[in-house]
PDB file of N, CA and C in Angstrom:
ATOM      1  N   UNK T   1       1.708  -3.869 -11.448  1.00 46.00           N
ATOM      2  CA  UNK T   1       1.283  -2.556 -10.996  1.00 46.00           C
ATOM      3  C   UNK T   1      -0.072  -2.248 -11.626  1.00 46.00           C
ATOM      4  N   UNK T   2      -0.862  -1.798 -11.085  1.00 47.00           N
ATOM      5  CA  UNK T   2      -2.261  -1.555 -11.305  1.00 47.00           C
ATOM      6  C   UNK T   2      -2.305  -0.186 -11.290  1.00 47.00           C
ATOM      7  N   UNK T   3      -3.593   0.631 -12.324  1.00 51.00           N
ATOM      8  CA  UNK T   3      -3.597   2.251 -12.436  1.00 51.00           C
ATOM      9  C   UNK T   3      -4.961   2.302 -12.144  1.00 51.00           C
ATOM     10  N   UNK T   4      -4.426   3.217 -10.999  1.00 47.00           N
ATOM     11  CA  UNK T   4      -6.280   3.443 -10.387  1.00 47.00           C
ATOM     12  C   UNK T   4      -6.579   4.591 -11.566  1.00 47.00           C
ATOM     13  N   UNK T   5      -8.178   4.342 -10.827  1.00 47.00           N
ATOM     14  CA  UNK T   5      -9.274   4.982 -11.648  1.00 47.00           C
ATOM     15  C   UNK T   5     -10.320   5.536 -10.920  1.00 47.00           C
ATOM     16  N   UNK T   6      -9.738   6.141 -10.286  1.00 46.00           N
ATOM     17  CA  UNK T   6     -11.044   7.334  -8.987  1.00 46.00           C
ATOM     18  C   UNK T   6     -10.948   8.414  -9.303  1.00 46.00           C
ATOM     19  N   UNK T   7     -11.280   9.483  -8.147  1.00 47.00           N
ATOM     20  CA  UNK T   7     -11.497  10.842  -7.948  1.00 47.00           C
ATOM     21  C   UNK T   7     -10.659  10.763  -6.582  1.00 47.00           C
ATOM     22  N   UNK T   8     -11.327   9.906  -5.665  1.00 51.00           N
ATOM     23  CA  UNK T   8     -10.445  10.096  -4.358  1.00 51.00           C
ATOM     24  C   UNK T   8     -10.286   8.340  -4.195  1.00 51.00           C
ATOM     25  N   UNK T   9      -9.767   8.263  -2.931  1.00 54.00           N
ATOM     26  CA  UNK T   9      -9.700   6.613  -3.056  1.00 54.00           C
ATOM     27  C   UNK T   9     -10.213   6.436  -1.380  1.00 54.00           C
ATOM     28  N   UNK T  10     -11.257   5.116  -2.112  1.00 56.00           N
ATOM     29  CA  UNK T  10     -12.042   4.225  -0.970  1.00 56.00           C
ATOM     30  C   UNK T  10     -12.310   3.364  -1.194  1.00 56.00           C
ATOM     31  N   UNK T  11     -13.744   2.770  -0.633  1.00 57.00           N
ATOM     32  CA  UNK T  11     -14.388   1.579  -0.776  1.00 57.00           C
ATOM     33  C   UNK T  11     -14.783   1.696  -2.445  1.00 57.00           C
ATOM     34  N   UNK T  12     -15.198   2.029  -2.920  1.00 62.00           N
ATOM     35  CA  UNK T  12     -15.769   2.511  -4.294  1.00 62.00           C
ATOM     36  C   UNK T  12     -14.347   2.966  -5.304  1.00 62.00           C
ATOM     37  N   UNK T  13     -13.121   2.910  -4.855  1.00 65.00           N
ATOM     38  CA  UNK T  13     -12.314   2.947  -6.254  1.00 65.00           C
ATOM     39  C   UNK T  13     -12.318   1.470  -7.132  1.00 65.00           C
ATOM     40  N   UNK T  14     -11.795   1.993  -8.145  1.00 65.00           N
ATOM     41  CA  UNK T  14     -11.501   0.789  -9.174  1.00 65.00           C
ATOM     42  C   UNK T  14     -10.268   0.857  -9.541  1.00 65.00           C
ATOM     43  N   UNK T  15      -9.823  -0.013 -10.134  1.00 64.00           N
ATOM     44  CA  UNK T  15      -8.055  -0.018 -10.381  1.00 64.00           C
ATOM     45  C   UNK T  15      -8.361  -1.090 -11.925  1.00 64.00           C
ATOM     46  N   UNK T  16      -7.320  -0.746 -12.518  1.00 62.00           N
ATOM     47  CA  UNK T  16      -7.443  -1.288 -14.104  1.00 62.00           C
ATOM     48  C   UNK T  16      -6.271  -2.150 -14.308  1.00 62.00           C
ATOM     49  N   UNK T  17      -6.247  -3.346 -13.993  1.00 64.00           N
ATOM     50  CA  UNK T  17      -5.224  -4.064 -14.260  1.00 64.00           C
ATOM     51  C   UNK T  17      -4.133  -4.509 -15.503  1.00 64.00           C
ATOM     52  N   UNK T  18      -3.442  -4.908 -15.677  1.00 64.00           N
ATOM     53  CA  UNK T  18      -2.580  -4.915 -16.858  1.00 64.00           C
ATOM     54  C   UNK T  18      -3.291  -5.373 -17.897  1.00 64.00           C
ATOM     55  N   UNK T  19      -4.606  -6.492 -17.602  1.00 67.00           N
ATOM     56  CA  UNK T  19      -5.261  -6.637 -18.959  1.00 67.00           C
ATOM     57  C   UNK T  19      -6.214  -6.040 -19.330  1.00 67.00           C
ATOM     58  N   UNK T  20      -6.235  -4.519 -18.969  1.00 64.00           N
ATOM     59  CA  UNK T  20      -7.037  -3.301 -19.026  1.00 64.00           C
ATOM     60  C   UNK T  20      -8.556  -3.828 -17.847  1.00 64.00           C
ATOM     61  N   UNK T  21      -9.230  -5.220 -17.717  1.00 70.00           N
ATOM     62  CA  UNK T  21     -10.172  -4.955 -16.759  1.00 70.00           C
ATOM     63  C   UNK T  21     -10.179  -4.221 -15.374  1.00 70.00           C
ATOM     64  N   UNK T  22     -11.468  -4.036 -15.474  1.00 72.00           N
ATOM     65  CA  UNK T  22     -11.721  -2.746 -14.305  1.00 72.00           C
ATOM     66  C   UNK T  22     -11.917  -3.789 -13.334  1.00 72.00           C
ATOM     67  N   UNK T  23     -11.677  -3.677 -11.890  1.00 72.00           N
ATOM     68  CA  UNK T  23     -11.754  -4.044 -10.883  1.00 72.00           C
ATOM     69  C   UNK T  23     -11.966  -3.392  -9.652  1.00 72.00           C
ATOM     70  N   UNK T  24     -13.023  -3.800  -8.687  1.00 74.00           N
ATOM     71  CA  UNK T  24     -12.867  -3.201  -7.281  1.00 74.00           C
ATOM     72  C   UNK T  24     -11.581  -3.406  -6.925  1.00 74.00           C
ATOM     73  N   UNK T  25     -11.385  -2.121  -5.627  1.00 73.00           N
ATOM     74  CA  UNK T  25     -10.107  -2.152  -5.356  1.00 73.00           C
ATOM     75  C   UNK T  25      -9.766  -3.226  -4.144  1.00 73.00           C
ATOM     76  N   UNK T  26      -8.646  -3.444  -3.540  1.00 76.00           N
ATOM     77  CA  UNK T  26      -8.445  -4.659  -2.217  1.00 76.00           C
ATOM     78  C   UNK T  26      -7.744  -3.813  -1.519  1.00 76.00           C
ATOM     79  N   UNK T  27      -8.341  -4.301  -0.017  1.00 78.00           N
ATOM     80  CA  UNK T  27      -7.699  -3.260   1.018  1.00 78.00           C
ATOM     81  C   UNK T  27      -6.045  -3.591   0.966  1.00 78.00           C
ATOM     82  N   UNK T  28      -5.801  -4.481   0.521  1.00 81.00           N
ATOM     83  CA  UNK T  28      -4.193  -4.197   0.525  1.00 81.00           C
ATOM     84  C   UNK T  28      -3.678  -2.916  -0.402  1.00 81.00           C
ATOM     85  N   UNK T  29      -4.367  -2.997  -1.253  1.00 78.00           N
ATOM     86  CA  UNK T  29      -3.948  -2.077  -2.070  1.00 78.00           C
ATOM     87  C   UNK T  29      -4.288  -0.231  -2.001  1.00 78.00           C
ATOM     88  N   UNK T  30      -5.420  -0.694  -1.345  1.00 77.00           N
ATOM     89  CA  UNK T  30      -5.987   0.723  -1.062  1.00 77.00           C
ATOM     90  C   UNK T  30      -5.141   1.379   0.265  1.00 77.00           C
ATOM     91  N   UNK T  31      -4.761  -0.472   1.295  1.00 80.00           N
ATOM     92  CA  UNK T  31      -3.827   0.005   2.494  1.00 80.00           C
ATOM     93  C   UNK T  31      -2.056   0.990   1.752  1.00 80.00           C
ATOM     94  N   UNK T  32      -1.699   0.387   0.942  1.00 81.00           N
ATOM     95  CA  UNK T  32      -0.790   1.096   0.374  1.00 81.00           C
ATOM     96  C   UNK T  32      -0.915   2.132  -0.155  1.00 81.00           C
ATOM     97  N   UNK T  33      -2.068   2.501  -0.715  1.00 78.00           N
ATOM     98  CA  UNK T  33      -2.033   3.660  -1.435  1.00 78.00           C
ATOM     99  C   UNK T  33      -2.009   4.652  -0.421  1.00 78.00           C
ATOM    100  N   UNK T  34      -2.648   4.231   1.201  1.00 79.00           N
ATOM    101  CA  UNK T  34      -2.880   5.377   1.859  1.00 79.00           C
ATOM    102  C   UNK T  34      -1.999   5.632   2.614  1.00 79.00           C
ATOM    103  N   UNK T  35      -0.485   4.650   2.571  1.00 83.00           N
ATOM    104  CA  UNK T  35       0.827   4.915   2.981  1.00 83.00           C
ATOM    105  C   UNK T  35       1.101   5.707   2.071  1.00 83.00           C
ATOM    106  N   UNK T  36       1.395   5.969   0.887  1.00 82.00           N
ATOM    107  CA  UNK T  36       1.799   7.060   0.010  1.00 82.00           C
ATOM    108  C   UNK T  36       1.293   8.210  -0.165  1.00 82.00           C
ATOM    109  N   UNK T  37      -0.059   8.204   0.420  1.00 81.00           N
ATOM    110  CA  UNK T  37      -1.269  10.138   1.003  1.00 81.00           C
ATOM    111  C   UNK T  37      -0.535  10.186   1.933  1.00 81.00           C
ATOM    112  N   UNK T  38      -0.396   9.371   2.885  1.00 82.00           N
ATOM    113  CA  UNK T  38       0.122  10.120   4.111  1.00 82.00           C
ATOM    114  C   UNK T  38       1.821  10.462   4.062  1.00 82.00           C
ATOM    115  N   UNK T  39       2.780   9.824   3.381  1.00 85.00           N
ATOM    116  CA  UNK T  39       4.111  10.039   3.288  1.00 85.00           C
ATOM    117  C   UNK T  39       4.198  11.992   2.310  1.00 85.00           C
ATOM    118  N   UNK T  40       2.807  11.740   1.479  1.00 84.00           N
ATOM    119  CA  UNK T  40       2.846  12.941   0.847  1.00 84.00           C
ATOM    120  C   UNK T  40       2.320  13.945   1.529  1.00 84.00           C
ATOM    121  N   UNK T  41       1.073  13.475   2.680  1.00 81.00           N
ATOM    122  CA  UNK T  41       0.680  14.773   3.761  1.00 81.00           C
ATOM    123  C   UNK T  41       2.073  15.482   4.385  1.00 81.00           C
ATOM    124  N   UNK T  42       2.539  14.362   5.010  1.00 83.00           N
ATOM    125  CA  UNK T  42       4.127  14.861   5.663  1.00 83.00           C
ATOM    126  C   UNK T  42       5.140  15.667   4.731  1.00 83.00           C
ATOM    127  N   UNK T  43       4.983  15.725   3.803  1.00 84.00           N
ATOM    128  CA  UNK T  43       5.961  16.246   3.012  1.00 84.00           C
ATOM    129  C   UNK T  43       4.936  17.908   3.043  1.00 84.00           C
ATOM    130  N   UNK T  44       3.835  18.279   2.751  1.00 83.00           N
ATOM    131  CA  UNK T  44       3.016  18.901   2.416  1.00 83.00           C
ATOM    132  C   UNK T  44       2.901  19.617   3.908  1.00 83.00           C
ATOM    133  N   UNK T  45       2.991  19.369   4.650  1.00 79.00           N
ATOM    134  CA  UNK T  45       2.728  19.909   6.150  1.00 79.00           C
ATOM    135  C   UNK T  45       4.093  20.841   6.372  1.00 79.00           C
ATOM    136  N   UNK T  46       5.226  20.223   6.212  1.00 80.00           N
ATOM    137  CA  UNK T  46       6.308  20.667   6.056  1.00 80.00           C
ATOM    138  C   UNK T  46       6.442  21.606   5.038  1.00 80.00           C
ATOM    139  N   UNK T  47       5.858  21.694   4.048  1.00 82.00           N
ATOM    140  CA  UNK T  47       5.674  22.526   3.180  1.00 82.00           C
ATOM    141  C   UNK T  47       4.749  24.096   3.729  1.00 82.00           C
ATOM    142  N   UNK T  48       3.944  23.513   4.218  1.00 78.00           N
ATOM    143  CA  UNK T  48       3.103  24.636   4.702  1.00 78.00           C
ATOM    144  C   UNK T  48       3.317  25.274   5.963  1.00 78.00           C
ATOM    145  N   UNK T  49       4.063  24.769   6.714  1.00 78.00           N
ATOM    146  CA  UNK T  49       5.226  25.299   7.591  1.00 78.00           C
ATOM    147  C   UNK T  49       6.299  26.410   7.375  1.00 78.00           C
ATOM    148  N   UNK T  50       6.406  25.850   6.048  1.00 78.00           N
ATOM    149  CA  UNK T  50       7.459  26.730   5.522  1.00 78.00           C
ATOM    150  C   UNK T  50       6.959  28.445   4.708  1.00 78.00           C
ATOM    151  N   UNK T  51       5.857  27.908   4.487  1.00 76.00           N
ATOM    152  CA  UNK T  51       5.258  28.992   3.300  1.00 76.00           C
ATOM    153  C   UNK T  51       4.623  29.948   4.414  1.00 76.00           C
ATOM    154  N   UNK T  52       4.826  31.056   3.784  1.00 73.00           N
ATOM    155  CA  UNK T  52       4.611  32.544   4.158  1.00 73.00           C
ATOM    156  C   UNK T  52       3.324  32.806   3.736  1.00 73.00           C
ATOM    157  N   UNK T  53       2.285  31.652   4.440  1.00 73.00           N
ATOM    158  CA  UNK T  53       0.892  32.198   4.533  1.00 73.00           C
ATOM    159  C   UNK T  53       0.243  32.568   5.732  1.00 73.00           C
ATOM    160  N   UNK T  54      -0.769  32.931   5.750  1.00 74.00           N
ATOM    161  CA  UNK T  54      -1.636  33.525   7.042  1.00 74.00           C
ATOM    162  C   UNK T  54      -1.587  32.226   7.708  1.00 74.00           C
ATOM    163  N   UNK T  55      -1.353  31.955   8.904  1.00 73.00           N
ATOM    164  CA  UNK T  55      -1.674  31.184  10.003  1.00 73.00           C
ATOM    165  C   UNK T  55      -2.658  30.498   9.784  1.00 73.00           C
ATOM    166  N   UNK T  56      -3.903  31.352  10.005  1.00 78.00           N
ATOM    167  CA  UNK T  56      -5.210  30.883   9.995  1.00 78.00           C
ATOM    168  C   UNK T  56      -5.500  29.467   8.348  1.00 78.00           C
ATOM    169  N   UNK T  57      -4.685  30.281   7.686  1.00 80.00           N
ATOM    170  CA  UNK T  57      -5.306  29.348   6.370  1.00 80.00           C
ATOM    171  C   UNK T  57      -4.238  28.380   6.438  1.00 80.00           C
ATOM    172  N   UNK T  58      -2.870  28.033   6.899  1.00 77.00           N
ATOM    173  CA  UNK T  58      -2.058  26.924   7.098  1.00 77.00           C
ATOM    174  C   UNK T  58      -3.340  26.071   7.915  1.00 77.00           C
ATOM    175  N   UNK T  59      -3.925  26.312   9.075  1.00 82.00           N
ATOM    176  CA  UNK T  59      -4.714  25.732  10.173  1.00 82.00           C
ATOM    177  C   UNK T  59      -5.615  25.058   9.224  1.00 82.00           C
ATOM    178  N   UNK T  60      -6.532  25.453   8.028  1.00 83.00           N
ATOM    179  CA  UNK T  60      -7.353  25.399   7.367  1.00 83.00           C
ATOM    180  C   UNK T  60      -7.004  24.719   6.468  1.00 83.00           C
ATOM    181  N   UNK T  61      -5.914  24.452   5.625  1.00 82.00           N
ATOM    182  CA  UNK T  61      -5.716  23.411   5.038  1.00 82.00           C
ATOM    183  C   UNK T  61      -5.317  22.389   5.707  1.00 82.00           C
ATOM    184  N   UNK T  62      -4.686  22.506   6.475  1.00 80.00           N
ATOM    185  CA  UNK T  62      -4.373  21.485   7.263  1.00 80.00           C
ATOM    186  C   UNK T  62      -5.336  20.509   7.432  1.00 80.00           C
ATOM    187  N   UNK T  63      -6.381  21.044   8.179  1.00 85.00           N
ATOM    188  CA  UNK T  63      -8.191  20.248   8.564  1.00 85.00           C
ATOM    189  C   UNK T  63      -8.612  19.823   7.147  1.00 85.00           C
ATOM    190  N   UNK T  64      -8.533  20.678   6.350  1.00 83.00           N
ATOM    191  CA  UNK T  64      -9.126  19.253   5.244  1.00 83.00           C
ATOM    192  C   UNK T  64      -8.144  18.354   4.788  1.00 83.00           C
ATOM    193  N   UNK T  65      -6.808  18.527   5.119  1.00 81.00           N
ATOM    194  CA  UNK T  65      -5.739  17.347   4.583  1.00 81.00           C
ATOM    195  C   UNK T  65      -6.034  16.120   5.893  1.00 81.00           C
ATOM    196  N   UNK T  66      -6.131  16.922   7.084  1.00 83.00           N
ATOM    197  CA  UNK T  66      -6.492  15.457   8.107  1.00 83.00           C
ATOM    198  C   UNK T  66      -8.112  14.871   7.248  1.00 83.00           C
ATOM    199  N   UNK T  67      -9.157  15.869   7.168  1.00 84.00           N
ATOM    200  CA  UNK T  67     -10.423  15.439   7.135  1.00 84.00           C
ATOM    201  C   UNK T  67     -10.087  14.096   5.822  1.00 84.00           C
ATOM    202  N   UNK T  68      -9.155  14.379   4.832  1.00 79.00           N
ATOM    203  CA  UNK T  68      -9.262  13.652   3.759  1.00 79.00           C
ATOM    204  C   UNK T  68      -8.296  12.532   4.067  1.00 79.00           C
ATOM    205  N   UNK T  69      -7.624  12.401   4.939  1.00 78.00           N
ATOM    206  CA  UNK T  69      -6.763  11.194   5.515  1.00 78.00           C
ATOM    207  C   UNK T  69      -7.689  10.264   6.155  1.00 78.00           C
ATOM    208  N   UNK T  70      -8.602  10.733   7.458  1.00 82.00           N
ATOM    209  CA  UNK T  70      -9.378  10.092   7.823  1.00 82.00           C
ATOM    210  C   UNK T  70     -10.738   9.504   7.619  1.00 82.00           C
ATOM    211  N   UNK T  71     -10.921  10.119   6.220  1.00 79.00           N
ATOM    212  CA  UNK T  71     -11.703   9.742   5.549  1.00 79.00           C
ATOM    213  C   UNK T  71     -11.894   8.761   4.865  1.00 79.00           C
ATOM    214  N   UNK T  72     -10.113   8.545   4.395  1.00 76.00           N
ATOM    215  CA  UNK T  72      -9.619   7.147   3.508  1.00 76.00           C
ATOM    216  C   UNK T  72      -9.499   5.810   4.562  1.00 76.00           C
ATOM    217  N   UNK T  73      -9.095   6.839   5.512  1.00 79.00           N
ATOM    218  CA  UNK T  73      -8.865   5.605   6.501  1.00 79.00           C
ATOM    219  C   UNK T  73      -9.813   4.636   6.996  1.00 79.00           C
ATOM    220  N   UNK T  74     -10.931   4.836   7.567  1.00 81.00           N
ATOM    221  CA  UNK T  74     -11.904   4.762   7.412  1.00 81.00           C
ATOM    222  C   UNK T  74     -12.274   3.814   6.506  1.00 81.00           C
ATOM    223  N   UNK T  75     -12.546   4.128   5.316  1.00 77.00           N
ATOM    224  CA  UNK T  75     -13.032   3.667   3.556  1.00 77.00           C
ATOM    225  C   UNK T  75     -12.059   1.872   3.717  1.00 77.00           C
ATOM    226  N   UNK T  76     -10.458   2.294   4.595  1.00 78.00           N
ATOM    227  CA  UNK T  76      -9.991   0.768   4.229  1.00 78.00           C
ATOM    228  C   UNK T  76      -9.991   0.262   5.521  1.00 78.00           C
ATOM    229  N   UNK T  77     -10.777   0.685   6.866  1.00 81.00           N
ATOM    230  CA  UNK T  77     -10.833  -0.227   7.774  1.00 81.00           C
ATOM    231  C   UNK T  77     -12.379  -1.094   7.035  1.00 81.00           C
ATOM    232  N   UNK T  78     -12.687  -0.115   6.957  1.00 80.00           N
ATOM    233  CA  UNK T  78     -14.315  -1.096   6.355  1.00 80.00           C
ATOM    234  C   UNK T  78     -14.158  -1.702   5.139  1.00 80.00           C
ATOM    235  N   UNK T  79     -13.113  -1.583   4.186  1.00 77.00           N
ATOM    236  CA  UNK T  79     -13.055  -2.331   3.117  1.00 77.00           C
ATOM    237  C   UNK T  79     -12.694  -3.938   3.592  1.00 77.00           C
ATOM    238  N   UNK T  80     -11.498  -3.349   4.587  1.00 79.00           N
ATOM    239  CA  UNK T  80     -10.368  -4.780   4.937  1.00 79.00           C
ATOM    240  C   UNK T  80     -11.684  -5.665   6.388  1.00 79.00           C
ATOM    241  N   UNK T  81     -13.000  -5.232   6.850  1.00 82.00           N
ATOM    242  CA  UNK T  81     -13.434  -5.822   7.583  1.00 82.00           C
ATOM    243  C   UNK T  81     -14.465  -6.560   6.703  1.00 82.00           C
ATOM    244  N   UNK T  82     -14.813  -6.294   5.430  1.00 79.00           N
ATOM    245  CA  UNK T  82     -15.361  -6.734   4.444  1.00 79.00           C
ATOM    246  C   UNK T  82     -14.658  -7.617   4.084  1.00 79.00           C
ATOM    247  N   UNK T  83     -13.369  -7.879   3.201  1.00 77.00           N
ATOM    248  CA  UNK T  83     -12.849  -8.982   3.333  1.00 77.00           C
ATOM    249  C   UNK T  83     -12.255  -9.611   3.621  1.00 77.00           C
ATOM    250  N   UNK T  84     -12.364  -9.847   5.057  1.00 73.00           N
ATOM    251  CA  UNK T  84     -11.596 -10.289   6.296  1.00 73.00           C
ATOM    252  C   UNK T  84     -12.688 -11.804   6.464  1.00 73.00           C
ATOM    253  N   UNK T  85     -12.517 -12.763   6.324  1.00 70.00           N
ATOM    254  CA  UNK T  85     -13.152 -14.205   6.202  1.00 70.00           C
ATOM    255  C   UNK T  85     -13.897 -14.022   7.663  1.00 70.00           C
ATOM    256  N   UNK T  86     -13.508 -13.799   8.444  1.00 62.00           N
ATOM    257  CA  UNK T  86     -14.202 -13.813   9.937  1.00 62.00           C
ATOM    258  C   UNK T  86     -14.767 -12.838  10.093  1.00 62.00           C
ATOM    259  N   UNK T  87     -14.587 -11.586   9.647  1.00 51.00           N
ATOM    260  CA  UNK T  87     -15.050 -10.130   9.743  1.00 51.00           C
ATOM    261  C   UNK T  87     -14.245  -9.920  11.177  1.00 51.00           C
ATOM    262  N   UNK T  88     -13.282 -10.675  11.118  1.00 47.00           N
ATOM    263  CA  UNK T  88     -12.236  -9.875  12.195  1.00 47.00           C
ATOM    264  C   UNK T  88     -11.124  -8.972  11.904  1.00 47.00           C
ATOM    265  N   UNK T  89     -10.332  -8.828  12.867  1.00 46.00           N
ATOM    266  CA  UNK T  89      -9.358  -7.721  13.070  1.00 46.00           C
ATOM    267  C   UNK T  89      -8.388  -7.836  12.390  1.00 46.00           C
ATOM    268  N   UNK T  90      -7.666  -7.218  11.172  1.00 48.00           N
ATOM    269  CA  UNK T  90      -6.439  -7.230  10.353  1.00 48.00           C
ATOM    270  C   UNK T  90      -5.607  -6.042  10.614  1.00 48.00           C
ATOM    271  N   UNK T  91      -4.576  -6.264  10.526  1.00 53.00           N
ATOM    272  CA  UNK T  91      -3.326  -4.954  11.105  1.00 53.00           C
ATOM    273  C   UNK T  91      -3.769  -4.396   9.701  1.00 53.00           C
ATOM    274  N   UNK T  92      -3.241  -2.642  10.041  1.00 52.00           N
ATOM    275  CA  UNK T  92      -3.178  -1.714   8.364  1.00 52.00           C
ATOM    276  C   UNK T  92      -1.613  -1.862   8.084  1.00 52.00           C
ATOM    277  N   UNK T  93      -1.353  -1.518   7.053  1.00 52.00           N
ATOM    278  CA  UNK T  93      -0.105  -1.997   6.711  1.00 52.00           C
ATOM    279  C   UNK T  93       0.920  -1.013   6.998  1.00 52.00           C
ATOM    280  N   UNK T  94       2.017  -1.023   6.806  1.00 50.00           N
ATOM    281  CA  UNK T  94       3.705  -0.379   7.843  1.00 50.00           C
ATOM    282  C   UNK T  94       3.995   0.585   6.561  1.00 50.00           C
TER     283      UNK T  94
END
């Protein structure tokens, strides 16, 4: 298990491996991490569904929770076309 070391996670995180070196991150890993943003958006959407706020500002967080999903997403199609040997097409992960 590796402990990242960002602010947000993309092309530019680092992850610190068990023998403390710093390392760029690998789209596998960054692909997983962004299964666990999004399992936590869903939980969080549902959350804000629930909460007794103004409409308008549920709508509003909402847009920056997509803006920051697709932002990552993004960060690991271009990571994983970077190291993709052909610079071809790799599935994102399940």
């Amino acid at each position: 298990m590796v402990k990242w070391q960002a602010k947000d996670f993309g092309p530019d995180s680092v992850v610190l491996d068990a023998d403390k070196l710093s390392r760029p991150v690998t789209a596998e890993e960054l692909g997983n991490q962004l299964v666990r943003i999004n399992r936590l958006c869903t939980i969080l959407s549902h959350v804000l569904d629930a909460a007794d706020i103004a409409v308008t500002d549920r709508e509003r967080l909402w847009s920056e929770i997509e803006g920051f999903q697709d932002q990552n997403f993004e960060a690991y199609k271009s990571l994983l076309a970077s190291e993709s040997p052909e610079g071809g097409r790799t599935s994102p992960p399940k």
